[in-house]
């Protein structure tokens, strides 16, 4: 039975890795007042009225507790030139904000400049689901720049291919 389960997991990972997505960095403030964050491609819009979004955090993520306690978070939709910061926040590096340009927003959230979009959210609902936690947030502040997105596909990130514009 174990072989069948492993095959399903491997197939599931192969399918999901072949599903192109955008890339986000989600940030918050931990209980000690320090910035916390991670890279996520498990981000989607949920509702227009009210404006709701969601993202998922692995139970093993070091910042999970911070997201659960903070009651708010910022979503950065990464721009095509943010490859380096994407991988930094995807790492297990404990000091992800070191050597990265960021500042505190008016809503006391760590924000990264130069993203395609920024949404600051208050946590509306937290749902435990398997080995992940789902955070649903209501957008309370939103900004957009005129940039192209960073895409994730088969464990790589990159720009929109030129052929898409032909």
Coordinates of N, CA, C and O in Angstrom, one line a residue:
X1 N 0.8 -1.2 0.0 CA 0.0 0.0 0.0 C 0.9 1.3 0.0 O 0.5 2.2 -0.6
X2 N 2.0 1.2 0.7 CA 2.8 2.4 0.8 C 3.3 2.8 -0.6 O 3.4 4.0 -0.9
X3 N 3.7 1.9 -1.5 CA 4.2 2.2 -2.8 C 3.1 3.0 -3.6 O 3.4 4.0 -4.3
X4 N 1.8 2.6 -3.5 CA 0.7 3.2 -4.1 C 0.6 4.7 -3.6 O 0.5 5.6 -4.4
X5 N 0.7 4.9 -2.3 CA 0.6 6.2 -1.8 C 1.8 7.1 -2.2 O 1.6 8.2 -2.7
X6 N 3.0 6.6 -2.2 CA 4.2 7.3 -2.7 C 4.0 7.7 -4.2 O 4.4 8.8 -4.6
X7 N 3.5 6.8 -5.0 CA 3.3 7.0 -6.4 C 2.3 8.2 -6.6 O 2.5 9.1 -7.4
X8 N 1.2 8.2 -5.8 CA 0.2 9.2 -5.9 C 0.8 10.6 -5.5 O 0.5 11.6 -6.1
X9 N 1.6 10.6 -4.4 CA 2.3 11.8 -4.0 C 3.2 12.3 -5.1 O 3.2 13.5 -5.4
X10 N 4.0 11.4 -5.6 CA 5.0 11.8 -6.7 C 4.2 12.4 -7.9 O 4.6 13.4 -8.5
X11 N 3.1 11.7 -8.3 CA 2.3 12.2 -9.4 C 1.7 13.5 -9.1 O 1.7 14.4 -10.0
X12 N 1.1 13.7 -7.9 CA 0.5 14.9 -7.5 C 1.6 16.1 -7.6 O 1.3 17.1 -8.1
X13 N 2.8 15.8 -7.0 CA 3.8 16.8 -7.1 C 4.2 17.2 -8.5 O 4.4 18.3 -8.9
X14 N 4.3 16.2 -9.4 CA 4.6 16.4 -10.8 C 3.5 17.3 -11.5 O 3.9 18.2 -12.3
X15 N 2.3 16.9 -11.2 CA 1.2 17.7 -11.8 C 1.2 19.2 -11.3 O 1.1 20.1 -12.1
X16 N 1.3 19.3 -10.0 CA 1.2 20.7 -9.4 C 2.5 21.5 -9.8 O 2.4 22.7 -10.0
X17 N 3.6 20.9 -10.0 CA 4.8 21.6 -10.4 C 4.7 22.0 -11.9 O 5.4 22.9 -12.3
X18 N 3.9 21.3 -12.6 CA 3.7 21.7 -14.0 C 2.5 22.7 -14.2 O 2.2 23.0 -15.4
X19 N 2.0 23.1 -13.2 CA 0.9 24.1 -13.2 C 1.5 25.5 -12.9 O 1.9 25.8 -11.8
X20 N 1.7 26.3 -14.0 CA 2.3 27.6 -13.8 C 1.5 28.5 -12.9 O 0.3 28.6 -13.0
X21 N 2.2 29.3 -12.0 CA 1.6 30.2 -11.1 C 2.4 31.5 -11.0 O 3.5 31.5 -11.5
X22 N 1.8 32.5 -10.4 CA 2.6 33.6 -10.1 C 3.3 33.3 -8.8 O 3.2 32.2 -8.2
X23 N 4.1 34.3 -8.3 CA 4.9 34.1 -7.1 C 4.7 35.2 -6.2 O 4.6 36.4 -6.6
X24 N 4.5 34.9 -4.9 CA 4.3 36.0 -3.9 C 5.3 35.8 -2.7 O 5.8 34.7 -2.5
X25 N 5.5 36.9 -2.0 CA 6.1 36.8 -0.7 C 5.1 37.4 0.2 O 4.5 38.5 0.0
X26 N 4.8 36.6 1.3 CA 3.8 37.0 2.3 C 4.6 37.4 3.6 O 5.5 36.6 4.0
X27 N 4.3 38.5 4.1 CA 5.1 39.0 5.3 C 4.1 39.3 6.5 O 2.9 39.6 6.2
X28 N 4.6 39.3 7.7 CA 3.9 39.7 8.8 C 4.9 40.1 9.9 O 6.1 40.1 9.7
X29 N 4.4 40.4 11.1 CA 5.2 40.7 12.3 C 5.1 39.6 13.3 O 4.0 39.2 13.6
X30 N 6.2 39.1 13.8 CA 6.1 38.1 14.8 C 5.8 38.7 16.2 O 5.8 39.9 16.4
X31 N 5.7 37.8 17.2 CA 5.3 38.3 18.6 C 6.4 39.2 19.2 O 6.0 40.0 20.1
X32 N 7.6 39.1 18.8 CA 8.7 39.9 19.3 C 8.8 41.2 18.5 O 9.7 42.0 18.8
X33 N 8.0 41.5 17.5 CA 8.0 42.7 16.8 C 9.0 42.7 15.6 O 9.4 43.7 15.0
X34 N 9.5 41.5 15.2 CA 10.4 41.3 14.1 C 9.6 40.9 12.8 O 8.6 40.3 12.9
X35 N 10.2 41.3 11.7 CA 9.5 40.9 10.4 C 9.6 39.4 10.2 O 10.6 38.8 10.6
X36 N 8.6 38.8 9.6 CA 8.6 37.4 9.3 C 8.0 37.2 7.9 O 7.2 38.0 7.5
X37 N 8.5 36.2 7.1 CA 7.9 36.1 5.8 C 8.3 34.8 5.1 O 9.2 34.1 5.5
X38 N 7.7 34.5 4.0 CA 8.0 33.4 3.2 C 7.5 33.6 1.7 O 6.7 34.5 1.4
X39 N 8.1 32.8 0.8 CA 7.6 32.8 -0.6 C 6.5 31.8 -0.7 O 6.6 30.7 -0.1
X40 N 5.5 32.1 -1.5 CA 4.3 31.2 -1.7 C 3.8 31.4 -3.1 O 3.7 32.5 -3.6
X41 N 3.5 30.2 -3.7 CA 2.8 30.3 -5.0 C 1.4 29.8 -4.7 O 0.6 29.8 -5.7
X42 N 1.0 29.4 -3.5 CA -0.3 28.9 -3.2 C -1.1 30.2 -2.7 O -1.5 30.3 -1.6
X43 N -1.3 31.1 -3.6 CA -2.1 32.3 -3.4 C -3.1 32.5 -4.4 O -2.9 32.3 -5.6
X44 N -4.4 32.8 -4.0 CA -5.5 33.0 -4.9 C -6.4 34.1 -4.4 O -6.5 34.3 -3.2
X45 N -7.2 34.7 -5.3 CA -8.2 35.5 -4.9 C -9.4 34.7 -4.5 O -9.6 33.6 -5.1
X46 N -10.2 35.1 -3.6 CA -11.4 34.4 -3.1 C -12.7 35.1 -3.4 O -13.6 34.5 -3.9
X47 N -12.7 36.4 -3.2 CA -14.0 37.2 -3.3 C -13.7 38.6 -3.7 O -12.7 39.2 -3.3
X48 N -14.7 39.2 -4.4 CA -14.6 40.6 -4.7 C -15.4 41.5 -3.7 O -15.0 42.6 -3.4
X49 N -16.4 40.9 -3.1 CA -17.2 41.7 -2.1 C -17.5 40.8 -0.9 O -18.4 40.0 -0.9
X50 N -16.7 40.9 0.1 CA -15.5 41.8 0.3 C -14.3 41.3 -0.5 O -14.3 40.1 -0.9
X51 N -13.3 42.1 -0.6 CA -12.0 41.7 -1.2 C -11.3 40.7 -0.3 O -10.9 41.0 0.8
X52 N -11.3 39.4 -0.7 CA -10.7 38.4 0.1 C -9.6 37.6 -0.8 O -9.9 37.4 -2.0
X53 N -8.5 37.2 -0.1 CA -7.5 36.4 -0.8 C -7.1 35.3 0.2 O -7.4 35.4 1.4
X54 N -6.4 34.3 -0.3 CA -5.9 33.3 0.6 C -4.6 32.8 0.2 O -4.2 32.9 -1.0
X55 N -3.8 32.2 1.2 CA -2.6 31.6 0.9 C -2.4 30.4 1.9 O -3.1 30.4 2.9
X56 N -1.5 29.5 1.6 CA -1.3 28.3 2.4 C 0.1 28.3 3.0 O 1.0 28.7 2.2
X57 N 0.2 27.8 4.2 CA 1.6 27.7 4.8 C 1.8 26.3 5.3 O 0.9 25.7 6.0
X58 N 2.9 25.7 5.0 CA 3.3 24.4 5.4 C 3.4 24.4 6.9 O 3.9 25.3 7.5
X59 N 3.0 23.3 7.5 CA 3.0 23.1 9.0 C 4.5 23.2 9.5 O 4.7 23.5 10.7
X60 N 5.5 22.9 8.6 CA 6.9 22.9 9.0 C 7.5 24.3 8.9 O 8.7 24.5 9.2
X61 N 6.8 25.3 8.3 CA 7.4 26.6 8.0 C 7.7 27.3 9.4 O 6.8 27.4 10.3
X62 N 8.8 27.9 9.4 CA 9.3 28.6 10.6 C 8.4 29.8 11.0 O 8.3 30.2 12.1
X63 N 7.8 30.4 10.0 CA 7.0 31.6 10.2 C 5.5 31.3 10.5 O 4.7 32.3 10.7
X64 N 5.1 30.1 10.5 CA 3.7 29.7 10.7 C 3.1 30.4 11.9 O 2.0 31.0 11.9
X65 N 3.8 30.2 13.1 CA 3.3 30.7 14.3 C 3.1 32.3 14.2 O 2.1 32.8 14.8
X66 N 4.0 33.0 13.6 CA 3.9 34.4 13.4 C 2.6 34.8 12.7 O 1.9 35.7 13.1
X67 N 2.3 34.1 11.6 CA 1.1 34.3 10.8 C -0.2 34.1 11.7 O -1.1 34.8 11.6
X68 N -0.1 33.0 12.5 CA -1.3 32.7 13.3 C -1.5 33.7 14.4 O -2.7 34.0 14.7
X69 N -0.5 34.3 14.9 CA -0.6 35.3 16.0 C -0.9 36.7 15.6 O -1.5 37.5 16.3
X70 N -0.3 37.1 14.4 CA -0.3 38.5 14.0 C -1.7 39.0 13.7 O -2.0 40.2 14.0
X71 N -2.6 38.2 13.0 CA -3.9 38.7 12.7 C -3.9 39.6 11.4 O -4.9 40.2 11.1
X72 N -2.7 39.7 10.8 CA -2.6 40.5 9.6 C -1.4 40.1 8.8 O -0.5 39.5 9.3
X73 N -1.4 40.4 7.5 CA -0.3 40.0 6.6 C -0.3 40.9 5.4 O -1.3 41.5 5.0
X74 N 0.9 40.9 4.7 CA 1.0 41.6 3.5 C 1.4 40.6 2.4 O 2.2 39.8 2.6
X75 N 0.8 40.8 1.2 CA 1.0 39.9 0.1 C 1.7 40.8 -1.0 O 1.2 41.8 -1.4
X76 N 2.9 40.3 -1.4 CA 3.7 41.0 -2.5 C 3.6 40.1 -3.7 O 4.1 39.0 -3.7
X77 N 2.9 40.6 -4.7 CA 2.9 39.9 -6.0 C 4.2 40.2 -6.7 O 4.5 41.4 -7.0
X78 N 5.1 39.3 -6.8 CA 6.5 39.6 -7.3 C 6.5 40.0 -8.8 O 5.8 39.4 -9.6
X79 N 7.4 40.9 -9.0 CA 7.7 41.3 -10.4 C 8.8 40.5 -11.0 O 9.6 39.9 -10.2
X80 N 8.9 40.5 -12.3 CA 9.9 39.6 -13.0 C 11.3 39.9 -12.6 O 12.2 39.0 -12.8
X81 N 11.7 41.0 -12.0 CA 13.0 41.3 -11.6 C 13.3 41.0 -10.1 O 14.3 41.4 -9.6
X82 N 12.4 40.2 -9.5 CA 12.6 39.9 -8.1 C 12.9 38.5 -7.8 O 12.6 37.9 -6.8
X83 N 13.6 37.9 -8.8 CA 14.0 36.5 -8.7 C 14.9 36.2 -7.4 O 14.6 35.2 -6.7
X84 N 15.8 37.1 -7.2 CA 16.7 36.9 -6.0 C 16.0 36.9 -4.7 O 16.2 36.0 -3.8
X85 N 15.1 37.9 -4.5 CA 14.3 38.0 -3.2 C 13.4 36.8 -3.1 O 13.1 36.3 -2.0
X86 N 12.8 36.3 -4.2 CA 12.0 35.2 -4.3 C 12.6 34.0 -3.6 O 12.1 33.3 -2.7
X87 N 13.8 33.6 -4.1 CA 14.6 32.5 -3.5 C 15.0 32.7 -2.1 O 15.1 31.8 -1.3
X88 N 15.4 33.9 -1.8 CA 15.8 34.2 -0.4 C 14.6 33.9 0.6 O 14.9 33.2 1.6
X89 N 13.4 34.3 0.3 CA 12.3 34.0 1.2 C 11.8 32.6 1.1 O 11.1 32.2 1.9
X90 N 12.2 31.9 0.0 CA 11.8 30.5 -0.1 C 12.8 29.6 0.7 O 12.5 28.4 0.9
X91 N 13.9 30.1 1.1 CA 14.9 29.4 1.8 C 14.6 29.2 3.3 O 13.6 29.8 3.8
X92 N 15.3 28.4 4.0 CA 15.2 28.2 5.4 C 16.0 29.2 6.2 O 16.2 29.1 7.4
X93 N 16.6 30.2 5.5 CA 17.4 31.2 6.1 C 16.6 31.9 7.2 O 15.5 32.3 7.0
X94 N 17.2 31.9 8.4 CA 16.4 32.5 9.6 C 16.3 34.0 9.5 O 15.3 34.6 10.0
X95 N 17.2 34.7 8.8 CA 17.2 36.2 8.8 C 16.9 36.6 7.3 O 17.8 37.2 6.7
X96 N 15.8 36.3 6.8 CA 15.4 36.6 5.5 C 15.4 38.0 5.1 O 15.6 38.4 4.0
X97 N 15.2 38.9 6.1 CA 15.1 40.3 5.8 C 16.5 41.0 5.8 O 16.6 42.2 5.4
X98 N 17.6 40.3 6.3 CA 18.9 40.9 6.2 C 19.3 41.1 4.8 O 19.0 40.2 3.9
X99 N 19.9 42.2 4.5 CA 20.4 42.5 3.1 C 19.3 42.6 2.1 O 19.5 42.5 0.9
X100 N 18.0 42.8 2.5 CA 16.9 43.0 1.7 C 16.3 44.4 2.0 O 16.1 44.7 3.2
X101 N 16.0 45.1 1.0 CA 15.3 46.4 1.2 C 13.9 46.2 1.6 O 13.1 45.5 0.9
X102 N 13.5 46.8 2.7 CA 12.1 46.7 3.2 C 11.8 47.8 4.2 O 12.8 48.5 4.7
X103 N 10.6 48.0 4.5 CA 10.2 49.0 5.5 C 8.9 48.6 6.2 O 8.2 47.7 5.7
X104 N 8.6 49.3 7.3 CA 7.3 49.1 8.0 C 6.2 49.9 7.3 O 6.4 51.1 7.0
X105 N 5.0 49.3 7.0 CA 3.9 50.1 6.5 C 3.2 50.8 7.6 O 3.5 50.6 8.8
X106 N 2.2 51.6 7.3 CA 1.4 52.3 8.2 C 0.6 51.3 9.1 O 0.2 51.6 10.2
X107 N 0.4 50.2 8.6 CA -0.4 49.1 9.3 C 0.6 48.2 10.0 O 0.2 47.1 10.4
X108 N 1.8 48.5 10.2 CA 2.8 47.8 10.9 C 3.0 46.4 10.3 O 3.1 45.4 11.0
X109 N 3.2 46.4 9.0 CA 3.6 45.2 8.2 C 4.9 45.4 7.5 O 5.1 46.5 6.9
X110 N 5.8 44.4 7.4 CA 7.0 44.6 6.6 C 6.6 44.5 5.1 O 6.0 43.6 4.7
X111 N 7.0 45.6 4.4 CA 6.7 45.6 3.0 C 8.0 45.8 2.2 O 9.0 46.4 2.6
X112 N 8.0 45.1 1.0 CA 9.2 45.1 0.1 C 8.8 46.0 -1.1 O 7.7 45.9 -1.6
X113 N 9.7 46.9 -1.4 CA 9.5 47.8 -2.6 C 9.6 47.0 -3.9 O 10.1 45.9 -4.0
X114 N 9.1 47.6 -4.9 CA 9.3 47.2 -6.3 C 8.5 46.0 -6.7 O 8.8 45.4 -7.8
X115 N 7.5 45.5 -5.9 CA 6.7 44.4 -6.3 C 5.7 44.9 -7.4 O 5.4 46.0 -7.4
X116 N 5.1 43.9 -8.1 CA 4.1 44.3 -9.1 C 2.9 44.8 -8.3 O 2.2 45.7 -8.7
X117 N 2.6 44.1 -7.2 CA 1.4 44.5 -6.4 C 1.6 44.3 -4.9 O 2.4 43.4 -4.6
X118 N 0.9 45.0 -4.1 CA 1.0 44.8 -2.6 C -0.4 44.9 -2.1 O -1.2 45.8 -2.5
X119 N -0.8 43.9 -1.3 CA -2.1 43.9 -0.6 C -1.8 43.7 0.9 O -1.2 42.7 1.2
X120 N -2.3 44.6 1.7 CA -2.2 44.4 3.1 C -3.6 44.0 3.6 O -4.6 44.5 3.2
X121 N -3.5 42.9 4.4 CA -4.8 42.2 4.8 C -4.9 42.0 6.3 O -3.9 41.9 7.0
X122 N -6.1 42.0 6.7 CA -6.4 41.5 8.1 C -6.9 40.1 8.0 O -7.7 39.8 7.0
X123 N -6.4 39.2 8.8 CA -6.8 37.8 8.8 C -8.3 37.7 9.1 O -8.7 38.1 10.2
X124 N -9.0 37.1 8.2 CA -10.5 36.9 8.4 C -10.8 35.5 8.9 O -11.7 35.3 9.6
X125 N -9.9 34.5 8.4 CA -10.2 33.1 8.8 C -8.9 32.3 8.7 O -8.1 32.6 7.8
X126 N -8.7 31.3 9.6 CA -7.6 30.4 9.5 C -8.2 29.0 9.6 O -9.0 28.7 10.4
X127 N -7.8 28.2 8.6 CA -8.3 26.8 8.4 C -7.2 25.8 8.4 O -6.3 26.0 7.6
X128 N -7.2 24.9 9.3 CA -6.2 23.8 9.3 C -6.7 22.8 8.2 O -7.8 22.4 8.2
X129 N -5.8 22.4 7.3 CA -6.1 21.5 6.2 C -4.9 20.6 5.9 O -4.0 21.0 5.3
X130 N -5.0 19.4 6.4 CA -3.9 18.5 6.2 C -2.6 19.0 6.8 O -2.6 19.4 7.9
X131 N -1.5 19.0 6.0 CA -0.2 19.4 6.5 C 0.0 20.9 6.2 O 1.1 21.4 6.3
X132 N -1.1 21.7 5.9 CA -1.0 23.1 5.7 C -2.0 23.9 6.5 O -3.0 23.3 7.0
X133 N -1.8 25.2 6.7 CA -2.8 26.1 7.3 C -3.2 27.1 6.2 O -2.3 27.6 5.5
X134 N -4.5 27.3 6.0 CA -5.0 28.2 5.0 C -5.3 29.5 5.7 O -6.0 29.5 6.7
X135 N -4.8 30.6 5.2 CA -5.1 31.9 5.8 C -5.9 32.7 4.8 O -5.5 32.9 3.6
X136 N -7.1 33.1 5.2 CA -8.0 34.0 4.3 C -7.9 35.4 4.9 O -8.1 35.6 6.1
X137 N -7.6 36.3 4.1 CA -7.5 37.7 4.5 C -8.3 38.7 3.7 O -8.5 38.5 2.5
X138 N -8.8 39.7 4.5 CA -9.5 40.8 3.8 C -8.6 41.9 3.5 O -7.8 42.4 4.3
X139 N -8.6 42.3 2.2 CA -7.6 43.3 1.7 C -8.1 44.7 2.3 O -9.2 45.1 2.1
X140 N -7.2 45.4 3.0 CA -7.5 46.7 3.6 C -6.7 47.8 2.9 O -7.0 49.0 3.1
X141 N -5.7 47.4 2.2 CA -4.9 48.4 1.4 C -4.3 47.7 0.2 O -3.9 46.5 0.3
X142 N -4.3 48.4 -0.9 CA -3.8 47.8 -2.1 C -3.0 48.8 -3.0 O -3.4 50.0 -3.0
X143 N -1.9 48.3 -3.6 CA -1.1 49.2 -4.5 C -0.7 48.3 -5.7 O -0.5 47.1 -5.6
X144 N -0.5 49.0 -6.8 CA 0.0 48.3 -8.0 C 1.0 49.2 -8.8 O 0.9 50.4 -8.8
X145 N 2.1 48.5 -9.3 CA 3.0 49.2 -10.2 C 2.8 48.7 -11.6 O 2.1 47.7 -11.8
X146 N 3.5 49.3 -12.5 CA 3.4 48.9 -13.9 C 4.6 47.9 -14.3 O 5.5 48.3 -15.0
X147 N 4.5 46.7 -13.8 CA 5.6 45.7 -14.0 C 5.0 44.4 -14.5 O 3.8 44.2 -14.3
X148 N 5.8 43.6 -15.0 CA 5.4 42.2 -15.4 C 5.6 41.3 -14.2 O 6.5 41.5 -13.4
X149 N 4.8 40.2 -14.1 CA 5.0 39.3 -13.0 C 6.1 38.3 -13.1 O 6.6 38.0 -14.2
X150 N 6.5 37.8 -12.0 CA 7.4 36.6 -11.9 C 6.6 35.4 -11.9 O 5.6 35.3 -11.2
X151 N 6.9 34.4 -12.7 CA 6.2 33.1 -12.8 C 7.0 32.0 -12.2 O 8.2 32.0 -12.3
X152 N 6.2 31.0 -11.7 CA 6.8 29.7 -11.2 C 6.3 28.6 -12.0 O 5.1 28.4 -12.3
X153 N 7.3 27.7 -12.5 CA 6.9 26.5 -13.3 C 8.1 25.5 -13.1 O 9.2 25.8 -13.4
X154 N 7.7 24.3 -12.7 CA 8.7 23.2 -12.6 C 9.9 23.6 -11.8 O 11.0 23.4 -12.2
X155 N 9.7 24.2 -10.6 CA 10.7 24.6 -9.7 C 11.7 25.6 -10.2 O 12.8 25.8 -9.7
X156 N 11.2 26.4 -11.1 CA 12.0 27.5 -11.7 C 11.1 28.8 -11.7 O 9.9 28.7 -11.8
X157 N 11.7 29.9 -11.7 CA 11.0 31.2 -11.8 C 11.5 32.0 -13.0 O 12.7 31.8 -13.4
X158 N 10.7 32.8 -13.6 CA 11.1 33.5 -14.8 C 10.0 34.5 -15.2 O 8.9 34.6 -14.6
X159 N 10.3 35.2 -16.3 CA 9.4 36.2 -16.9 C 8.4 35.5 -17.8 O 8.6 34.4 -18.2
X160 N 7.4 36.3 -18.2 CA 6.5 35.8 -19.2 C 7.3 35.7 -20.5 O 8.0 36.6 -20.9
X161 N 7.1 34.5 -21.2 CA 7.8 34.3 -22.5 C 7.4 35.4 -23.5 O 6.2 35.7 -23.6
X162 N 8.3 35.9 -24.3 CA 8.0 36.8 -25.4 C 7.0 36.3 -26.3 O 6.2 37.0 -26.9
X163 N 6.9 35.0 -26.5 CA 6.0 34.4 -27.5 C 4.5 34.6 -27.0 O 3.6 34.6 -27.9
X164 N 4.3 34.9 -25.8 CA 2.9 35.1 -25.3 C 2.4 36.4 -25.8 O 1.2 36.6 -25.9
X165 N 3.3 37.4 -26.2 CA 2.9 38.7 -26.7 C 2.8 38.7 -28.2 O 2.4 39.8 -28.7
X166 N 3.2 37.7 -28.9 CA 3.2 37.7 -30.3 C 1.8 37.5 -30.9 O 0.9 37.0 -30.3

